[in-house]
Amino acid sequence: MRTRPLKVALLGCGVVGSEVARIMTTHADDLAARIGAPVELAGVAVRRPDKVREGIPAELITTDATALVKRGDIDVVVEVIGGVEPARTLITTAFEHGASVVSANKALLAQDGTSLYASADQHGQDLYYEAAVAGAIPLIRPLRESLAGDKINRVMGIVNGTTNFILDRMDTNGAGYSEALDEATALGYAEADPTADVEGFDAAAKAAILAGIAFHTRVRLDDVYREGMTEVTAADFASAKRMGCTIKLLAICERSADGESVTARVHPAMIPLSHPLASVREAYNAVFVEAEAAGRLMFYGPGAGGSPTASAVLGDLVAVCRNKLNEATGPGESAYTQLPVSPMGDVVTRYHISLDVADKPGVLAQVATVFAEHGVSIDTVRQQGKDGEASLVVVTHRAPDAALSGTVEALRKLDTVRGVASIMRVEGE
Ligand SMILES: NC(=O)c1ccc[n+]([C@@H]2O[C@H](COP(=O)([O-])OP(=O)(O)OC[C@H]3O[C@@H](n4cnc5c(N)ncnc54)[C@H](OP(=O)(O)O)[C@@H]3O)[C@@H](O)[C@H]2O)c1
């Protein structure tokens, strides 16, 4: 074993970074044996230098992250600051100064993955980011390496623990959205400002990363269609239950039927209780992959938290250190297919539509005509009347999203339709 240690700069020492430092220290001998050389924590960049950081020698702490990555003797930079800047500049500076990078930064990778890959490649360094999607769950490496010989057609997952916790509570306790969010906040599953989670931004960043890797094409955050889950109601869950379904916030990346394009989207959807994703409870994450030769695979586990996320970071650190010792690099960006990303209107799926209508003869026929005029075929209709008003629940066969939007627009114009109470896609059948 080499005795000269590999030097690691840790950028950020918060929820994830502090656990990375702890495991690096407590498992130092095992890590050295697995890598073939000792790993030394050479510096830790933070914002608040006076904060007590257990187990980290004070002399390693710095607020000058730029000087740390420019030192010239750093082999690997672990970026767990988060956000776009200064993380992006620090990562490219690290490459320029001969360091490989391990990052957990989904927001940055979804926005600038391509230029970061190019920079890593230009300087002969690695960029690994297993922790950026679904925390501890090994997903990036299985997609990028284990399934590199297969053709992936679909990746569908629950990639945000906060929203899964909220929807699970709504499902099991009959709680409303606000009540379930309050519970998630009290238990530490939701941040004070939950927007990134509940509006689907976090899941959309992960969808962009997953689609890019799965389809060997470039998918940016802006390419991902996004709907949050704040509008999901207890009534939606009651409807889902009647159909033998539950509701999940899903990230779905698909190759089109002709294989000529891909789509990436995040939205709440009904899925049958028999689908493996339906049984993913609380704040757990799971990703369901459909590949041509492998068939259906499911990856399941804790999608966040300091220790689980640090596990993924450490796995990358070991891989990158091994590459350093071998004077090699791992796989870089693979975007050779250059498939176009189609808009949401091209997505073909099923829909559950709940309408408030006048309870009088002929309404059902009127509504059915609108669906037929837009080429959306109806699977089932359920009608419930009360005091001159009625609710009409229509479940469609598979149809393009654009056709459904046209249908809904036309339905809203009917005098007999008082309102469109909810529209939800039905997936996983
Ligand atoms: N938390 C999770 O469960 C989880 C899961 C998967 C991925 N991630 C990703 O991991 C990354 C880190 O998340 P986290 O939850 O650990 O965040 P966090 O707890 O907020 O920690 C951020 C750390 O970065 C430091 N920092 C902030 N700005 C800095 C700057 N300009 N220069 C140097 N240091 C700076 C902070 O310093 P102070 O300590 O002085 O404030 C803190 O130590 C993010 O990209 C996140 O998306 C997190």
Short mmCIF file of C-alpha atoms and ligand atoms in Angstrom, two decimals:
data_model
loop_
_atom_site.label_atom_id
_atom_site.label_comp_id
_atom_site.label_asym_id
_atom_site.label_seq_id
_atom_site.Cartn_x
_atom_site.Cartn_y
_atom_site.Cartn_z
CA MET A 1 0.00 0.00 0.00
CA ARG A 2 1.17 3.51 -0.81
CA THR A 3 2.13 5.41 2.36
CA ARG A 4 1.81 8.94 0.97
CA PRO A 5 -1.79 9.95 1.66
CA LEU A 6 -4.29 11.21 -0.90
CA LYS A 7 -5.38 14.68 0.21
CA VAL A 8 -9.05 15.56 0.37
CA ALA A 9 -10.53 19.06 0.66
CA LEU A 10 -14.03 19.13 2.10
CA LEU A 11 -16.13 22.10 0.95
CA GLY A 12 -19.04 22.40 3.38
CA CYS A 13 -19.44 20.80 6.75
CA GLY A 14 -23.18 20.85 7.34
CA VAL A 15 -25.66 17.97 7.44
CA VAL A 16 -23.77 15.93 4.82
CA GLY A 17 -20.22 17.30 5.16
CA SER A 18 -19.98 16.68 8.92
CA GLU A 19 -20.95 13.03 8.36
CA VAL A 20 -18.43 12.70 5.53
CA ALA A 21 -15.70 14.00 7.87
CA ARG A 22 -16.83 11.68 10.67
CA ILE A 23 -16.80 8.54 8.52
CA MET A 24 -13.49 9.51 6.91
CA THR A 25 -11.97 9.74 10.41
CA THR A 26 -13.60 6.74 12.07
CA HIS A 27 -13.16 4.42 9.08
CA ALA A 28 -9.74 5.73 8.02
CA ASP A 29 -8.00 2.32 8.17
CA ASP A 30 -10.71 0.51 6.19
CA LEU A 31 -10.84 3.27 3.58
CA ALA A 32 -7.04 3.16 3.22
CA ALA A 33 -7.12 -0.62 2.75
CA ARG A 34 -9.90 -0.41 0.15
CA ILE A 35 -8.25 2.41 -1.77
CA GLY A 36 -4.65 1.26 -1.45
CA ALA A 37 -3.45 4.49 0.15
CA PRO A 38 -4.39 6.52 3.22
CA VAL A 39 -6.80 9.42 2.76
CA GLU A 40 -6.11 12.62 4.64
CA LEU A 41 -8.60 15.39 5.35
CA ALA A 42 -6.45 18.35 4.31
CA GLY A 43 -8.90 21.21 4.87
CA VAL A 44 -12.55 21.98 5.55
CA ALA A 45 -14.17 25.10 4.08
CA VAL A 46 -17.18 26.56 5.89
CA ARG A 47 -19.03 29.87 6.18
CA ARG A 48 -18.95 30.21 9.99
CA PRO A 49 -15.45 29.39 11.30
CA ASP A 50 -16.34 29.71 14.98
CA LYS A 51 -19.02 27.04 15.01
CA VAL A 52 -18.01 24.00 17.10
CA ARG A 53 -17.39 21.05 14.75
CA GLU A 54 -16.89 17.87 16.70
CA GLY A 55 -13.98 15.68 15.61
CA ILE A 56 -12.53 18.23 13.18
CA PRO A 57 -9.19 19.82 14.21
CA ALA A 58 -9.61 23.62 14.32
CA GLU A 59 -6.53 24.16 12.15
CA LEU A 60 -8.27 22.44 9.22
CA ILE A 61 -11.17 24.90 9.17
CA THR A 62 -11.07 27.78 6.70
CA THR A 63 -13.50 30.25 5.25
CA ASP A 64 -11.35 30.60 2.12
CA ALA A 65 -12.63 27.72 -0.02
CA THR A 66 -10.95 29.15 -3.13
CA ALA A 67 -7.48 29.14 -1.54
CA LEU A 68 -8.09 25.57 -0.35
CA VAL A 69 -8.89 24.21 -3.82
CA LYS A 70 -5.98 26.21 -5.31
CA ARG A 71 -3.40 24.77 -2.92
CA GLY A 72 -2.04 22.48 -5.60
CA ASP A 73 -1.57 19.40 -3.39
CA ILE A 74 -5.26 18.46 -3.16
CA ASP A 75 -6.16 15.19 -4.91
CA VAL A 76 -9.94 15.20 -4.41
CA VAL A 77 -12.40 17.99 -3.61
CA VAL A 78 -15.68 16.95 -1.96
CA GLU A 79 -18.26 19.67 -2.64
CA VAL A 80 -21.17 19.59 -0.19
CA ILE A 81 -21.94 23.31 0.00
CA GLY A 82 -24.93 23.16 -2.34
CA GLY A 83 -26.44 25.82 -4.63
CA VAL A 84 -24.99 27.09 -7.89
CA GLU A 85 -22.38 29.62 -6.79
CA PRO A 86 -19.75 29.51 -5.39
CA ALA A 87 -19.96 25.72 -5.86
CA ARG A 88 -19.64 25.88 -9.67
CA THR A 89 -16.54 28.11 -9.64
CA LEU A 90 -14.95 26.07 -6.86
CA ILE A 91 -15.47 22.83 -8.80
CA THR A 92 -13.97 24.16 -12.02
CA THR A 93 -11.08 25.71 -10.06
CA ALA A 94 -10.49 22.30 -8.47
CA PHE A 95 -10.22 20.68 -11.92
CA GLU A 96 -7.83 23.41 -13.08
CA HIS A 97 -5.61 22.66 -10.08
CA GLY A 98 -5.43 18.90 -10.64
CA ALA A 99 -8.16 17.67 -8.28
CA SER A 100 -11.05 15.35 -9.05
CA VAL A 101 -14.44 16.24 -7.59
CA VAL A 102 -17.16 14.41 -5.69
CA SER A 103 -20.36 16.43 -5.38
CA ALA A 104 -23.87 15.96 -3.97
CA ASN A 105 -25.16 19.06 -5.73
CA LYS A 106 -28.22 18.13 -7.85
CA ALA A 107 -29.20 21.75 -8.52
CA LEU A 108 -25.81 22.55 -10.03
CA LEU A 109 -25.48 19.30 -11.97
CA ALA A 110 -28.97 19.61 -13.48
CA GLN A 111 -28.19 23.15 -14.60
CA ASP A 112 -24.53 22.91 -15.60
CA GLY A 113 -23.62 19.23 -15.77
CA THR A 114 -22.44 19.46 -19.35
CA SER A 115 -19.96 22.29 -18.81
CA LEU A 116 -18.70 20.70 -15.59
CA TYR A 117 -18.13 17.39 -17.38
CA ALA A 118 -16.30 19.24 -20.15
CA SER A 119 -14.07 20.96 -17.61
CA ALA A 120 -13.32 17.66 -15.81
CA ASP A 121 -12.51 16.04 -19.14
CA GLN A 122 -10.30 18.91 -20.27
CA HIS A 123 -8.20 18.62 -17.11
CA GLY A 124 -8.17 14.81 -16.95
CA GLN A 125 -10.16 14.66 -13.70
CA ASP A 126 -13.20 12.80 -12.41
CA LEU A 127 -16.62 14.24 -11.56
CA TYR A 128 -18.70 11.82 -9.47
CA TYR A 129 -22.10 12.62 -7.94
CA GLU A 130 -23.88 9.53 -6.69
CA ALA A 131 -25.29 11.48 -3.73
CA ALA A 132 -27.01 14.04 -5.96
CA VAL A 133 -29.95 11.72 -6.71
CA ALA A 134 -31.78 9.67 -4.09
CA GLY A 135 -29.22 9.98 -1.27
CA ALA A 136 -27.82 6.62 -0.23
CA ILE A 137 -29.43 4.64 -3.05
CA PRO A 138 -26.87 3.43 -5.59
CA LEU A 139 -28.41 4.71 -8.81
CA ILE A 140 -26.01 6.84 -10.84
CA ARG A 141 -23.32 4.15 -10.99
CA PRO A 142 -25.80 1.31 -11.80
CA LEU A 143 -27.28 3.41 -14.63
CA ARG A 144 -23.94 4.67 -15.87
CA GLU A 145 -21.94 1.46 -15.50
CA SER A 146 -23.91 -1.69 -14.65
CA LEU A 147 -26.59 -0.98 -17.28
CA ALA A 148 -24.20 0.55 -19.83
CA GLY A 149 -24.67 -2.50 -22.09
CA ASP A 150 -28.46 -2.37 -22.01
CA LYS A 151 -31.09 -0.01 -23.44
CA ILE A 152 -33.05 1.85 -20.78
CA ASN A 153 -36.57 2.81 -21.87
CA ARG A 154 -38.04 4.26 -18.71
CA VAL A 155 -36.96 5.55 -15.32
CA MET A 156 -39.79 6.31 -12.92
CA GLY A 157 -39.15 7.20 -9.34
CA ILE A 158 -40.02 8.76 -6.03
CA VAL A 159 -36.95 10.94 -5.62
CA ASN A 160 -38.10 13.41 -2.96
CA GLY A 161 -38.57 12.14 0.58
CA THR A 162 -40.38 15.23 1.90
CA THR A 163 -43.21 14.99 -0.61
CA ASN A 164 -43.46 11.24 -0.25
CA PHE A 165 -43.83 11.67 3.51
CA ILE A 166 -46.61 14.26 3.04
CA LEU A 167 -48.50 12.17 0.46
CA ASP A 168 -48.10 9.04 2.58
CA ARG A 169 -49.62 10.86 5.57
CA MET A 170 -52.51 12.12 3.42
CA ASP A 171 -53.10 8.57 2.22
CA THR A 172 -52.90 6.76 5.55
CA ASN A 173 -54.41 9.36 7.92
CA GLY A 174 -56.78 11.12 5.54
CA ALA A 175 -54.89 14.33 6.41
CA GLY A 176 -55.14 17.46 4.24
CA TYR A 177 -52.04 18.85 2.54
CA SER A 178 -51.38 21.61 5.13
CA GLU A 179 -51.80 19.28 8.08
CA ALA A 180 -49.43 16.71 6.56
CA LEU A 181 -46.89 19.45 5.70
CA ASP A 182 -46.99 20.70 9.32
CA GLU A 183 -46.23 17.20 10.54
CA ALA A 184 -43.37 16.83 8.04
CA THR A 185 -41.94 20.16 9.25
CA ALA A 186 -42.25 19.21 12.93
CA LEU A 187 -40.43 15.93 12.29
CA GLY A 188 -37.63 17.64 10.34
CA TYR A 189 -38.60 16.14 6.96
CA ALA A 190 -39.59 19.50 5.47
CA GLU A 191 -37.52 22.69 5.49
CA ALA A 192 -38.88 26.01 6.79
CA ASP A 193 -39.38 26.99 3.14
CA PRO A 194 -40.59 23.76 1.50
CA THR A 195 -41.02 25.27 -2.00
CA ALA A 196 -38.18 23.35 -3.67
CA ASP A 197 -39.68 20.07 -2.51
CA VAL A 198 -43.45 20.58 -2.74
CA GLU A 199 -43.34 22.45 -6.05
CA GLY A 200 -41.23 19.67 -7.58
CA PHE A 201 -38.05 21.69 -8.29
CA ASP A 202 -35.84 19.26 -6.37
CA ALA A 203 -37.35 16.24 -8.13
CA ALA A 204 -37.08 17.99 -11.52
CA ALA A 205 -33.32 18.50 -11.04
CA LYS A 206 -32.98 14.79 -10.28
CA ALA A 207 -35.14 13.87 -13.28
CA ALA A 208 -32.84 15.90 -15.56
CA ILE A 209 -29.78 14.07 -14.21
CA LEU A 210 -31.41 10.63 -14.47
CA ALA A 211 -32.75 11.19 -17.99
CA GLY A 212 -29.38 12.40 -19.22
CA ILE A 213 -27.59 9.31 -17.92
CA ALA A 214 -30.30 6.79 -18.86
CA PHE A 215 -30.69 7.97 -22.45
CA HIS A 216 -27.12 9.16 -23.16
CA THR A 217 -28.43 12.55 -24.10
CA ARG A 218 -28.38 16.06 -22.69
CA VAL A 219 -31.37 16.91 -20.56
CA ARG A 220 -31.33 20.22 -18.72
CA LEU A 221 -33.51 21.34 -15.87
CA ASP A 222 -35.49 23.58 -18.25
CA ASP A 223 -36.38 20.52 -20.35
CA VAL A 224 -38.22 18.90 -17.45
CA TYR A 225 -41.99 19.48 -17.21
CA ARG A 226 -42.85 20.18 -13.57
CA GLU A 227 -46.01 20.28 -11.47
CA GLY A 228 -45.90 20.36 -7.67
CA MET A 229 -48.15 18.46 -5.27
CA THR A 230 -49.72 21.30 -3.25
CA GLU A 231 -53.06 20.93 -5.07
CA VAL A 232 -53.51 17.27 -4.20
CA THR A 233 -56.55 16.90 -1.93
CA ALA A 234 -58.12 14.32 0.35
CA ALA A 235 -60.82 13.95 -2.34
CA ASP A 236 -58.12 12.94 -4.85
CA PHE A 237 -56.97 10.23 -2.47
CA ALA A 238 -60.55 9.03 -2.06
CA SER A 239 -60.87 8.82 -5.88
CA ALA A 240 -57.52 7.04 -6.10
CA LYS A 241 -58.63 4.50 -3.50
CA ARG A 242 -61.82 3.77 -5.46
CA MET A 243 -59.59 2.93 -8.43
CA GLY A 244 -57.28 0.71 -6.37
CA CYS A 245 -54.54 3.37 -6.58
CA THR A 246 -52.55 5.74 -4.41
CA ILE A 247 -50.95 9.10 -5.30
CA LYS A 248 -47.20 9.73 -5.53
CA LEU A 249 -45.09 12.62 -6.78
CA LEU A 250 -43.23 10.92 -9.61
CA ALA A 251 -40.20 11.79 -11.70
CA ILE A 252 -40.68 10.05 -15.04
CA CYS A 253 -38.06 9.86 -17.80
CA GLU A 254 -39.15 8.03 -20.95
CA ARG A 255 -37.96 7.15 -24.38
CA SER A 256 -40.73 7.71 -26.96
CA ALA A 257 -42.36 4.66 -28.60
CA ASP A 258 -40.38 5.25 -31.82
CA GLY A 259 -37.16 5.75 -29.82
CA GLU A 260 -36.51 9.06 -31.57
CA SER A 261 -36.99 11.37 -28.59
CA VAL A 262 -37.22 11.44 -24.80
CA THR A 263 -39.33 13.20 -22.20
CA ALA A 264 -38.74 14.08 -18.56
CA ARG A 265 -41.46 15.20 -16.19
CA VAL A 266 -42.38 15.57 -12.53
CA HIS A 267 -45.98 15.62 -11.33
CA PRO A 268 -48.33 13.89 -8.91
CA ALA A 269 -49.88 10.76 -10.38
CA MET A 270 -52.13 7.89 -9.41
CA ILE A 271 -50.41 4.51 -9.45
CA PRO A 272 -52.01 1.11 -8.80
CA LEU A 273 -51.47 -0.32 -5.33
CA SER A 274 -49.96 -3.36 -7.04
CA HIS A 275 -47.09 -1.27 -8.46
CA PRO A 276 -43.82 -1.56 -6.45
CA LEU A 277 -43.63 2.24 -6.07
CA ALA A 278 -47.02 2.32 -4.31
CA SER A 279 -45.54 0.61 -1.26
CA VAL A 280 -42.77 3.18 -0.81
CA ARG A 281 -43.81 4.80 2.45
CA GLU A 282 -42.77 7.71 4.67
CA ALA A 283 -39.68 9.62 3.47
CA TYR A 284 -38.17 6.71 1.53
CA ASN A 285 -37.16 7.00 -2.12
CA ALA A 286 -37.33 4.40 -4.85
CA VAL A 287 -36.58 4.34 -8.54
CA PHE A 288 -38.07 1.86 -10.98
CA VAL A 289 -36.02 1.24 -14.11
CA GLU A 290 -37.24 -0.55 -17.23
CA ALA A 291 -34.46 -1.79 -19.49
CA GLU A 292 -34.73 -3.83 -22.65
CA ALA A 293 -32.61 -6.82 -21.60
CA ALA A 294 -32.61 -6.50 -17.80
CA GLY A 295 -36.37 -6.03 -17.53
CA ARG A 296 -37.71 -4.20 -14.49
CA LEU A 297 -35.41 -3.17 -11.65
CA MET A 298 -36.21 -1.33 -8.45
CA PHE A 299 -33.77 0.69 -6.33
CA TYR A 300 -35.04 1.52 -2.86
CA GLY A 301 -33.73 3.19 0.29
CA PRO A 302 -33.22 6.41 2.26
CA GLY A 303 -33.07 9.31 -0.18
CA ALA A 304 -31.67 11.94 2.18
CA GLY A 305 -30.15 12.58 5.59
CA GLY A 306 -26.58 13.23 6.64
CA SER A 307 -25.39 9.69 7.15
CA PRO A 308 -27.12 8.02 4.15
CA THR A 309 -25.98 10.80 1.82
CA ALA A 310 -22.44 10.61 3.22
CA SER A 311 -22.42 6.90 2.40
CA ALA A 312 -22.90 7.74 -1.29
CA VAL A 313 -20.28 10.51 -1.11
CA LEU A 314 -17.76 8.14 0.50
CA GLY A 315 -18.44 5.49 -2.16
CA ASP A 316 -17.57 8.07 -4.81
CA LEU A 317 -14.53 9.19 -2.83
CA VAL A 318 -13.17 5.63 -2.77
CA ALA A 319 -13.79 5.23 -6.53
CA VAL A 320 -12.17 8.56 -7.39
CA CYS A 321 -9.16 7.88 -5.12
CA ARG A 322 -8.66 4.48 -6.79
CA ASN A 323 -8.74 6.18 -10.18
CA LYS A 324 -6.14 8.69 -8.94
CA LEU A 325 -3.80 5.90 -7.87
CA ASN A 326 -4.23 4.21 -11.25
CA GLU A 327 -3.71 7.54 -13.00
CA ALA A 328 -7.02 6.94 -14.76
CA THR A 329 -10.46 8.48 -14.83
CA GLY A 330 -13.92 6.93 -14.70
CA PRO A 331 -16.64 7.36 -17.33
CA GLY A 332 -17.41 10.94 -18.28
CA GLU A 333 -20.56 12.40 -19.81
CA SER A 334 -22.17 10.15 -22.42
CA ALA A 335 -24.47 12.24 -24.62
CA TYR A 336 -23.75 10.63 -27.97
CA THR A 337 -27.39 9.91 -28.88
CA GLN A 338 -28.30 13.63 -28.81
CA LEU A 339 -31.99 12.76 -28.72
CA PRO A 340 -34.36 15.73 -28.67
CA VAL A 341 -36.40 16.27 -25.53
CA SER A 342 -40.09 16.43 -26.49
CA PRO A 343 -42.57 18.78 -24.81
CA MET A 344 -45.15 17.59 -22.30
CA GLY A 345 -47.88 17.70 -24.97
CA ASP A 346 -46.28 14.67 -26.65
CA VAL A 347 -46.37 12.52 -23.51
CA VAL A 348 -48.90 9.71 -23.83
CA THR A 349 -50.55 8.52 -20.63
CA ARG A 350 -53.92 7.96 -18.93
CA TYR A 351 -55.94 10.56 -17.02
CA HIS A 352 -58.35 10.72 -14.13
CA ILE A 353 -60.56 13.81 -14.46
CA SER A 354 -63.06 14.94 -11.89
CA LEU A 355 -65.76 17.36 -13.09
CA ASP A 356 -68.49 19.25 -11.25
CA VAL A 357 -71.52 19.20 -13.57
CA ALA A 358 -75.23 20.04 -13.59
CA ASP A 359 -77.28 16.99 -12.61
CA LYS A 360 -79.58 16.83 -15.61
CA PRO A 361 -80.18 14.55 -18.59
CA GLY A 362 -77.78 14.78 -21.54
CA VAL A 363 -74.74 16.06 -19.60
CA LEU A 364 -72.91 12.78 -19.81
CA ALA A 365 -73.43 12.59 -23.59
CA GLN A 366 -72.22 16.20 -23.98
CA VAL A 367 -69.07 15.51 -21.98
CA ALA A 368 -68.40 12.26 -23.85
CA THR A 369 -68.69 14.11 -27.17
CA VAL A 370 -65.99 16.60 -26.14
CA PHE A 371 -63.61 13.74 -25.28
CA ALA A 372 -64.37 12.04 -28.62
CA GLU A 373 -63.86 15.28 -30.58
CA HIS A 374 -60.33 15.55 -29.15
CA GLY A 375 -59.48 11.92 -29.82
CA VAL A 376 -59.38 10.98 -26.13
CA SER A 377 -61.01 7.62 -25.58
CA ILE A 378 -62.90 7.08 -22.30
CA ASP A 379 -62.23 3.96 -20.23
CA THR A 380 -64.69 4.45 -17.33
CA VAL A 381 -67.18 7.08 -16.12
CA ARG A 382 -68.64 7.37 -12.64
CA GLN A 383 -71.42 9.82 -11.84
CA GLN A 384 -72.69 10.88 -8.45
CA GLY A 385 -75.60 13.31 -8.12
CA LYS A 386 -76.72 15.55 -5.25
CA ASP A 387 -79.12 18.55 -5.06
CA GLY A 388 -79.11 19.33 -8.78
CA GLU A 389 -75.29 19.15 -8.96
CA ALA A 390 -73.25 16.08 -9.80
CA SER A 391 -69.67 14.97 -9.93
CA LEU A 392 -68.46 13.09 -12.94
CA VAL A 393 -65.24 11.11 -12.78
CA VAL A 394 -63.79 10.15 -16.15
CA VAL A 395 -60.83 7.82 -16.56
CA THR A 396 -59.36 7.78 -20.06
CA HIS A 397 -57.36 5.35 -22.13
CA ARG A 398 -53.86 6.45 -23.12
CA ALA A 399 -53.81 9.77 -24.98
CA PRO A 400 -51.32 12.56 -25.71
CA ASP A 401 -51.16 15.25 -23.02
CA ALA A 402 -51.91 17.92 -25.63
CA ALA A 403 -55.18 16.16 -26.56
CA LEU A 404 -56.17 16.04 -22.90
CA SER A 405 -55.40 19.75 -22.43
CA GLY A 406 -57.60 20.54 -25.46
CA THR A 407 -60.37 18.39 -24.02
CA VAL A 408 -60.25 20.12 -20.64
CA GLU A 409 -60.25 23.56 -22.26
CA ALA A 410 -63.39 22.63 -24.24
CA LEU A 411 -65.06 21.07 -21.19
CA ARG A 412 -64.60 24.32 -19.24
CA LYS A 413 -66.62 26.11 -21.93
CA LEU A 414 -69.67 23.85 -21.55
CA ASP A 415 -72.54 25.50 -19.64
CA THR A 416 -73.27 22.26 -17.88
CA VAL A 417 -69.71 21.91 -16.55
CA ARG A 418 -69.47 23.99 -13.36
CA GLY A 419 -65.77 23.29 -12.88
CA VAL A 420 -62.87 20.90 -13.37
CA ALA A 421 -62.18 19.75 -9.81
CA SER A 422 -59.01 17.80 -10.56
CA ILE A 423 -56.94 16.29 -13.34
CA MET A 424 -54.48 13.59 -12.45
CA ARG A 425 -52.37 11.35 -14.62
CA VAL A 426 -52.53 7.61 -14.05
CA GLU A 427 -49.17 5.84 -14.36
CA GLY A 428 -47.59 2.48 -13.85
CA GLU A 429 -50.09 0.19 -15.52
N1 LIG B 1 -29.08 17.05 3.49
C1 LIG B 1 -29.42 16.00 2.74
O1 LIG B 1 -30.12 15.09 3.18
C2 LIG B 1 -28.92 15.90 1.32
C3 LIG B 1 -29.25 14.78 0.55
C4 LIG B 1 -28.76 14.66 -0.76
C5 LIG B 1 -27.99 15.69 -1.28
N2 LIG B 1 -27.71 16.79 -0.50
C6 LIG B 1 -26.90 17.83 -1.10
O2 LIG B 1 -25.71 17.99 -0.34
C7 LIG B 1 -25.28 19.35 -0.38
C8 LIG B 1 -25.09 19.85 1.06
O3 LIG B 1 -26.34 19.75 1.74
P1 LIG B 1 -26.41 19.91 3.34
O4 LIG B 1 -27.78 19.48 3.71
O5 LIG B 1 -25.25 19.29 3.99
O6 LIG B 1 -26.31 21.51 3.48
P2 LIG B 1 -26.03 22.35 4.81
O7 LIG B 1 -26.32 21.55 6.01
O8 LIG B 1 -26.71 23.66 4.62
O9 LIG B 1 -24.45 22.60 4.77
C9 LIG B 1 -23.84 23.48 3.87
C10 LIG B 1 -22.39 23.67 4.31
O10 LIG B 1 -21.75 24.52 3.37
C11 LIG B 1 -21.10 25.58 4.06
N3 LIG B 1 -21.07 26.75 3.18
C12 LIG B 1 -22.14 27.45 2.71
N4 LIG B 1 -21.70 28.45 1.91
C13 LIG B 1 -20.36 28.33 1.88
C14 LIG B 1 -19.32 29.07 1.23
N5 LIG B 1 -19.60 30.11 0.46
N6 LIG B 1 -18.02 28.71 1.44
C15 LIG B 1 -17.74 27.65 2.23
N7 LIG B 1 -18.67 26.90 2.87
C16 LIG B 1 -19.95 27.26 2.70
C17 LIG B 1 -21.89 25.79 5.31
O11 LIG B 1 -21.06 26.41 6.29
P3 LIG B 1 -21.56 26.66 7.79
O12 LIG B 1 -21.55 25.29 8.44
O13 LIG B 1 -20.53 27.54 8.36
O14 LIG B 1 -22.91 27.24 7.69
C18 LIG B 1 -22.25 24.34 5.67
O15 LIG B 1 -21.19 23.75 6.39
C19 LIG B 1 -26.35 20.09 -1.21
O16 LIG B 1 -25.94 20.17 -2.54
C20 LIG B 1 -27.57 19.19 -1.09
O17 LIG B 1 -28.45 19.34 -2.19
C21 LIG B 1 -28.15 16.90 0.76
#
